[in-house]
Amino acid sequence: MNVLDAEIGQNYGPYELKFEDKNINDYINCVTFPENKEIYNEYLPPFLVIALALSNLIEEIQLFNTGLEAVHSGQEVTWNREISSNEIIYANGKLSSKKSIKKSLFLVFSVEYTDKRDEIVGSSVSKIILNEK
Amino acid sequence: MYKGYKFKEKKILVDQSKVDLYAKASGDNNPIHINDGYAKNTSYGKRIAHGMLTLGILSEILVREFPKSWYKNGNIKVRFTAPVFPSEYIITYGEVISIVESEEKKIVKCNIGCKKTDGTEVISGKAEIRI
């Protein structure tokens, strides 16, 4: 549902996040420090999980079809455990706040990440501001 | 590690090839990051890097300082305070502000952030790592 029409509490997803070698390598090549690369032989770069979930969310809320300019203003992430590249993670999003102040719309999305056993592996909160162009 | 310990700063070039690669890897194809014509008509007047790309780079200082603990039991909360334009350098920094130890675990709290070479803050926030 387009975010302009959505009400607080609107659920998004779940998104099934799979991590292909090409995506992981591309991500590592643009983000990670060379001295850290060895760590990612074992585990995923944690922010790759968040990035994929956020991309799915942005698509579902049709962020680029609002006619407004979107600004990512804040981000919170919490991990409960490491994630391996062969895992499938499910991201469940929710519009947790929506406030209109002057000519801007302030949105907060909460996302919970679970594994195939339905155990929570992490969570994130994304703050987005939509401004008139 | 101790209260007041400063992480080694790292200067990173955020160029358009990184932005394009990040768009491919993440699937975030917002035209403001990858389409020059679109970006020219935004309030920024040109393409900007993804905030999550910059944040991903910032999180690497935590991977380096806490190689096993950060992504097993970590929390980060940041504000994006200024856009990063392709071809700009960012400098990641961090400092331990408290360490609380109990029998079971140690909790390290840090101030972290990224700034441009002219000192403009682009990300600022806090991280907490349970060891």
Short mmCIF file of N, CA and C in Angstrom, two decimals, chain B residues 34-123:
data_model
loop_
_atom_site.label_atom_id
_atom_site.label_comp_id
_atom_site.label_asym_id
_atom_site.label_seq_id
_atom_site.Cartn_x
_atom_site.Cartn_y
_atom_site.Cartn_z
N ILE B 34 21.29 7.34 -8.64
CA ILE B 34 21.90 6.77 -9.85
C ILE B 34 21.53 7.47 -11.15
N ASN B 35 20.59 8.43 -11.09
CA ASN B 35 20.14 9.08 -12.31
C ASN B 35 20.44 10.58 -12.22
N ASP B 36 21.43 10.99 -13.00
CA ASP B 36 21.91 12.37 -12.93
C ASP B 36 20.81 13.37 -13.32
N GLY B 37 20.05 13.04 -14.35
CA GLY B 37 18.99 13.94 -14.82
C GLY B 37 17.93 14.14 -13.75
N TYR B 38 17.56 13.06 -13.09
CA TYR B 38 16.56 13.15 -12.03
C TYR B 38 17.13 13.97 -10.86
N ALA B 39 18.36 13.64 -10.49
CA ALA B 39 18.96 14.27 -9.31
C ALA B 39 19.11 15.78 -9.47
N LYS B 40 19.31 16.21 -10.71
CA LYS B 40 19.49 17.66 -10.95
C LYS B 40 18.25 18.46 -10.56
N ASN B 41 17.10 17.81 -10.61
CA ASN B 41 15.84 18.51 -10.30
C ASN B 41 15.41 18.32 -8.85
N THR B 42 16.28 17.78 -8.02
CA THR B 42 15.97 17.65 -6.60
C THR B 42 16.59 18.82 -5.83
N SER B 43 16.29 18.90 -4.56
CA SER B 43 16.83 20.00 -3.76
C SER B 43 18.35 19.90 -3.62
N TYR B 44 18.92 18.71 -3.86
CA TYR B 44 20.38 18.55 -3.76
C TYR B 44 21.09 19.02 -5.03
N GLY B 45 20.38 18.99 -6.15
CA GLY B 45 20.95 19.45 -7.41
C GLY B 45 21.89 18.47 -8.09
N LYS B 46 22.18 17.37 -7.43
CA LYS B 46 23.04 16.33 -8.02
C LYS B 46 22.83 15.03 -7.26
N ARG B 47 23.44 13.96 -7.77
CA ARG B 47 23.27 12.65 -7.13
C ARG B 47 23.87 12.64 -5.72
N ILE B 48 23.25 11.85 -4.86
CA ILE B 48 23.79 11.67 -3.51
C ILE B 48 24.00 10.18 -3.26
N ALA B 49 24.89 9.88 -2.34
CA ALA B 49 25.12 8.47 -1.97
C ALA B 49 23.99 8.00 -1.06
N HIS B 50 23.72 6.70 -1.09
CA HIS B 50 22.72 6.13 -0.18
C HIS B 50 23.19 6.35 1.27
N GLY B 51 22.26 6.76 2.12
CA GLY B 51 22.61 6.85 3.55
C GLY B 51 23.06 5.51 4.10
N MET B 52 22.45 4.44 3.61
CA MET B 52 22.80 3.11 4.12
C MET B 52 24.18 2.66 3.64
N LEU B 53 24.64 3.22 2.53
CA LEU B 53 26.01 2.93 2.09
C LEU B 53 27.00 3.55 3.08
N THR B 54 26.75 4.81 3.42
CA THR B 54 27.63 5.50 4.36
C THR B 54 27.56 4.83 5.73
N LEU B 55 26.36 4.44 6.13
CA LEU B 55 26.21 3.78 7.43
C LEU B 55 26.91 2.41 7.43
N GLY B 56 26.80 1.70 6.31
CA GLY B 56 27.51 0.42 6.20
C GLY B 56 29.01 0.60 6.36
N ILE B 57 29.54 1.65 5.74
CA ILE B 57 30.98 1.95 5.86
C ILE B 57 31.30 2.28 7.32
N LEU B 58 30.45 3.10 7.94
CA LEU B 58 30.68 3.46 9.35
C LEU B 58 30.69 2.21 10.24
N SER B 59 29.78 1.29 9.96
CA SER B 59 29.69 0.10 10.82
C SER B 59 30.96 -0.76 10.75
N GLU B 60 31.75 -0.54 9.69
CA GLU B 60 32.99 -1.32 9.56
C GLU B 60 34.01 -1.01 10.66
N ILE B 61 33.91 0.18 11.24
CA ILE B 61 34.84 0.45 12.36
C ILE B 61 34.47 -0.40 13.57
N LEU B 62 33.17 -0.72 13.67
CA LEU B 62 32.74 -1.58 14.78
C LEU B 62 33.11 -3.04 14.51
N VAL B 63 33.05 -3.43 13.24
CA VAL B 63 33.50 -4.78 12.87
C VAL B 63 35.00 -4.92 13.20
N ARG B 64 35.75 -3.87 12.88
CA ARG B 64 37.20 -3.91 13.11
C ARG B 64 37.53 -3.92 14.60
N GLU B 65 36.81 -3.10 15.38
CA GLU B 65 37.12 -3.00 16.81
C GLU B 65 36.54 -4.15 17.63
N PHE B 66 35.38 -4.67 17.17
CA PHE B 66 34.71 -5.75 17.91
C PHE B 66 34.40 -6.88 16.92
N PRO B 67 35.43 -7.54 16.40
CA PRO B 67 35.24 -8.44 15.25
C PRO B 67 34.27 -9.60 15.49
N LYS B 68 34.13 -10.06 16.67
CA LYS B 68 33.21 -11.17 16.90
C LYS B 68 31.91 -10.72 17.55
N SER B 69 31.97 -9.66 18.30
CA SER B 69 30.82 -9.27 19.14
C SER B 69 29.82 -8.36 18.44
N TRP B 70 30.30 -7.51 17.57
CA TRP B 70 29.45 -6.46 17.01
C TRP B 70 28.20 -7.02 16.36
N TYR B 71 28.37 -7.98 15.46
CA TYR B 71 27.18 -8.45 14.75
C TYR B 71 26.53 -9.65 15.43
N LYS B 72 27.00 -9.99 16.62
CA LYS B 72 26.30 -11.02 17.39
C LYS B 72 25.39 -10.39 18.42
N ASN B 73 25.75 -9.22 18.88
CA ASN B 73 24.98 -8.60 19.95
C ASN B 73 25.26 -7.11 19.99
N GLY B 74 24.84 -6.43 18.95
CA GLY B 74 25.14 -5.00 18.87
C GLY B 74 23.90 -4.17 18.58
N ASN B 75 24.00 -2.91 18.91
CA ASN B 75 22.93 -1.96 18.60
C ASN B 75 23.56 -0.66 18.11
N ILE B 76 22.97 -0.07 17.10
CA ILE B 76 23.47 1.20 16.59
C ILE B 76 22.27 2.10 16.32
N LYS B 77 22.41 3.36 16.67
CA LYS B 77 21.33 4.32 16.43
C LYS B 77 21.97 5.61 15.93
N VAL B 78 21.60 6.00 14.72
CA VAL B 78 22.26 7.17 14.11
C VAL B 78 21.25 8.11 13.47
N ARG B 79 21.72 9.34 13.28
CA ARG B 79 20.99 10.33 12.48
C ARG B 79 21.83 10.65 11.25
N PHE B 80 21.17 10.79 10.12
CA PHE B 80 21.86 11.24 8.91
C PHE B 80 21.72 12.76 8.88
N THR B 81 22.83 13.45 8.97
CA THR B 81 22.75 14.90 9.16
C THR B 81 23.12 15.72 7.93
N ALA B 82 23.74 15.08 6.95
CA ALA B 82 24.07 15.80 5.70
C ALA B 82 24.28 14.76 4.60
N PRO B 83 23.97 15.13 3.36
CA PRO B 83 24.17 14.17 2.27
C PRO B 83 25.66 14.04 1.92
N VAL B 84 26.01 12.86 1.40
CA VAL B 84 27.36 12.65 0.86
C VAL B 84 27.22 12.59 -0.66
N PHE B 85 27.99 13.43 -1.34
CA PHE B 85 27.95 13.45 -2.79
C PHE B 85 29.08 12.58 -3.35
N PRO B 86 28.81 11.85 -4.43
CA PRO B 86 29.88 11.03 -5.02
C PRO B 86 31.13 11.86 -5.29
N SER B 87 32.27 11.24 -5.04
CA SER B 87 33.61 11.84 -5.15
C SER B 87 34.03 12.55 -3.87
N GLU B 88 33.20 12.49 -2.83
CA GLU B 88 33.61 13.07 -1.55
C GLU B 88 34.24 11.99 -0.66
N TYR B 89 35.14 12.42 0.19
CA TYR B 89 35.72 11.52 1.19
C TYR B 89 34.94 11.64 2.49
N ILE B 90 34.81 10.52 3.17
CA ILE B 90 34.26 10.56 4.52
C ILE B 90 35.30 9.98 5.48
N ILE B 91 35.24 10.45 6.70
CA ILE B 91 36.16 9.95 7.73
C ILE B 91 35.32 9.35 8.84
N THR B 92 35.53 8.06 9.11
CA THR B 92 34.78 7.40 10.18
C THR B 92 35.53 7.58 11.50
N TYR B 93 34.79 7.75 12.57
CA TYR B 93 35.43 7.92 13.87
C TYR B 93 34.56 7.30 14.97
N GLY B 94 35.13 7.11 16.11
CA GLY B 94 34.38 6.56 17.23
C GLY B 94 35.18 6.66 18.51
N GLU B 95 34.45 6.63 19.63
CA GLU B 95 35.11 6.71 20.93
C GLU B 95 34.27 5.96 21.96
N VAL B 96 34.94 5.20 22.81
CA VAL B 96 34.25 4.49 23.89
C VAL B 96 33.86 5.51 24.96
N ILE B 97 32.56 5.52 25.31
CA ILE B 97 32.12 6.48 26.34
C ILE B 97 31.81 5.79 27.67
N SER B 98 31.57 4.48 27.65
CA SER B 98 31.41 3.78 28.93
C SER B 98 31.58 2.28 28.74
N ILE B 99 32.03 1.63 29.79
CA ILE B 99 32.13 0.16 29.80
C ILE B 99 31.53 -0.31 31.12
N VAL B 100 30.50 -1.13 31.01
CA VAL B 100 29.87 -1.67 32.21
C VAL B 100 30.08 -3.18 32.21
N GLU B 101 30.70 -3.67 33.27
CA GLU B 101 31.00 -5.10 33.34
C GLU B 101 30.17 -5.77 34.42
N SER B 102 29.65 -6.95 34.10
CA SER B 102 29.00 -7.78 35.10
C SER B 102 29.62 -9.17 34.99
N GLU B 103 29.13 -10.11 35.78
CA GLU B 103 29.70 -11.47 35.73
C GLU B 103 29.49 -12.10 34.37
N GLU B 104 28.32 -11.80 33.78
CA GLU B 104 27.94 -12.47 32.53
C GLU B 104 28.47 -11.78 31.28
N LYS B 105 28.52 -10.45 31.32
CA LYS B 105 28.86 -9.74 30.08
C LYS B 105 29.49 -8.38 30.35
N LYS B 106 29.97 -7.84 29.26
CA LYS B 106 30.52 -6.49 29.30
C LYS B 106 29.77 -5.68 28.24
N ILE B 107 29.29 -4.50 28.62
CA ILE B 107 28.59 -3.65 27.65
C ILE B 107 29.44 -2.42 27.38
N VAL B 108 29.81 -2.28 26.10
CA VAL B 108 30.63 -1.13 25.69
C VAL B 108 29.74 -0.16 24.92
N LYS B 109 29.70 1.09 25.36
CA LYS B 109 28.93 2.11 24.65
C LYS B 109 29.89 3.10 23.98
N CYS B 110 29.53 3.48 22.77
CA CYS B 110 30.44 4.33 21.98
C CYS B 110 29.67 5.46 21.30
N ASN B 111 30.33 6.56 21.12
CA ASN B 111 29.88 7.58 20.17
C ASN B 111 30.55 7.26 18.84
N ILE B 112 29.77 7.32 17.78
CA ILE B 112 30.35 7.02 16.47
C ILE B 112 29.83 8.02 15.44
N GLY B 113 30.53 8.13 14.34
CA GLY B 113 30.05 9.01 13.29
C GLY B 113 30.95 9.04 12.08
N CYS B 114 30.49 9.84 11.12
CA CYS B 114 31.25 10.09 9.89
C CYS B 114 31.23 11.57 9.62
N LYS B 115 32.32 12.09 9.17
CA LYS B 115 32.36 13.50 8.77
C LYS B 115 33.08 13.62 7.43
N LYS B 116 32.86 14.76 6.79
CA LYS B 116 33.58 15.03 5.55
C LYS B 116 34.94 15.65 5.90
N THR B 117 35.77 15.80 4.90
CA THR B 117 37.11 16.34 5.17
C THR B 117 37.04 17.81 5.62
N ASP B 118 35.93 18.51 5.29
CA ASP B 118 35.80 19.90 5.77
C ASP B 118 35.17 19.95 7.17
N GLY B 119 34.93 18.78 7.76
CA GLY B 119 34.39 18.72 9.12
C GLY B 119 32.88 18.57 9.20
N THR B 120 32.20 18.66 8.06
CA THR B 120 30.73 18.51 8.07
C THR B 120 30.35 17.11 8.54
N GLU B 121 29.51 17.08 9.55
CA GLU B 121 29.05 15.80 10.08
C GLU B 121 28.01 15.22 9.12
N VAL B 122 28.17 13.96 8.73
CA VAL B 122 27.16 13.35 7.85
C VAL B 122 26.35 12.28 8.57
N ILE B 123 26.96 11.62 9.55
CA ILE B 123 26.23 10.67 10.40
C ILE B 123 26.75 10.85 11.81
#
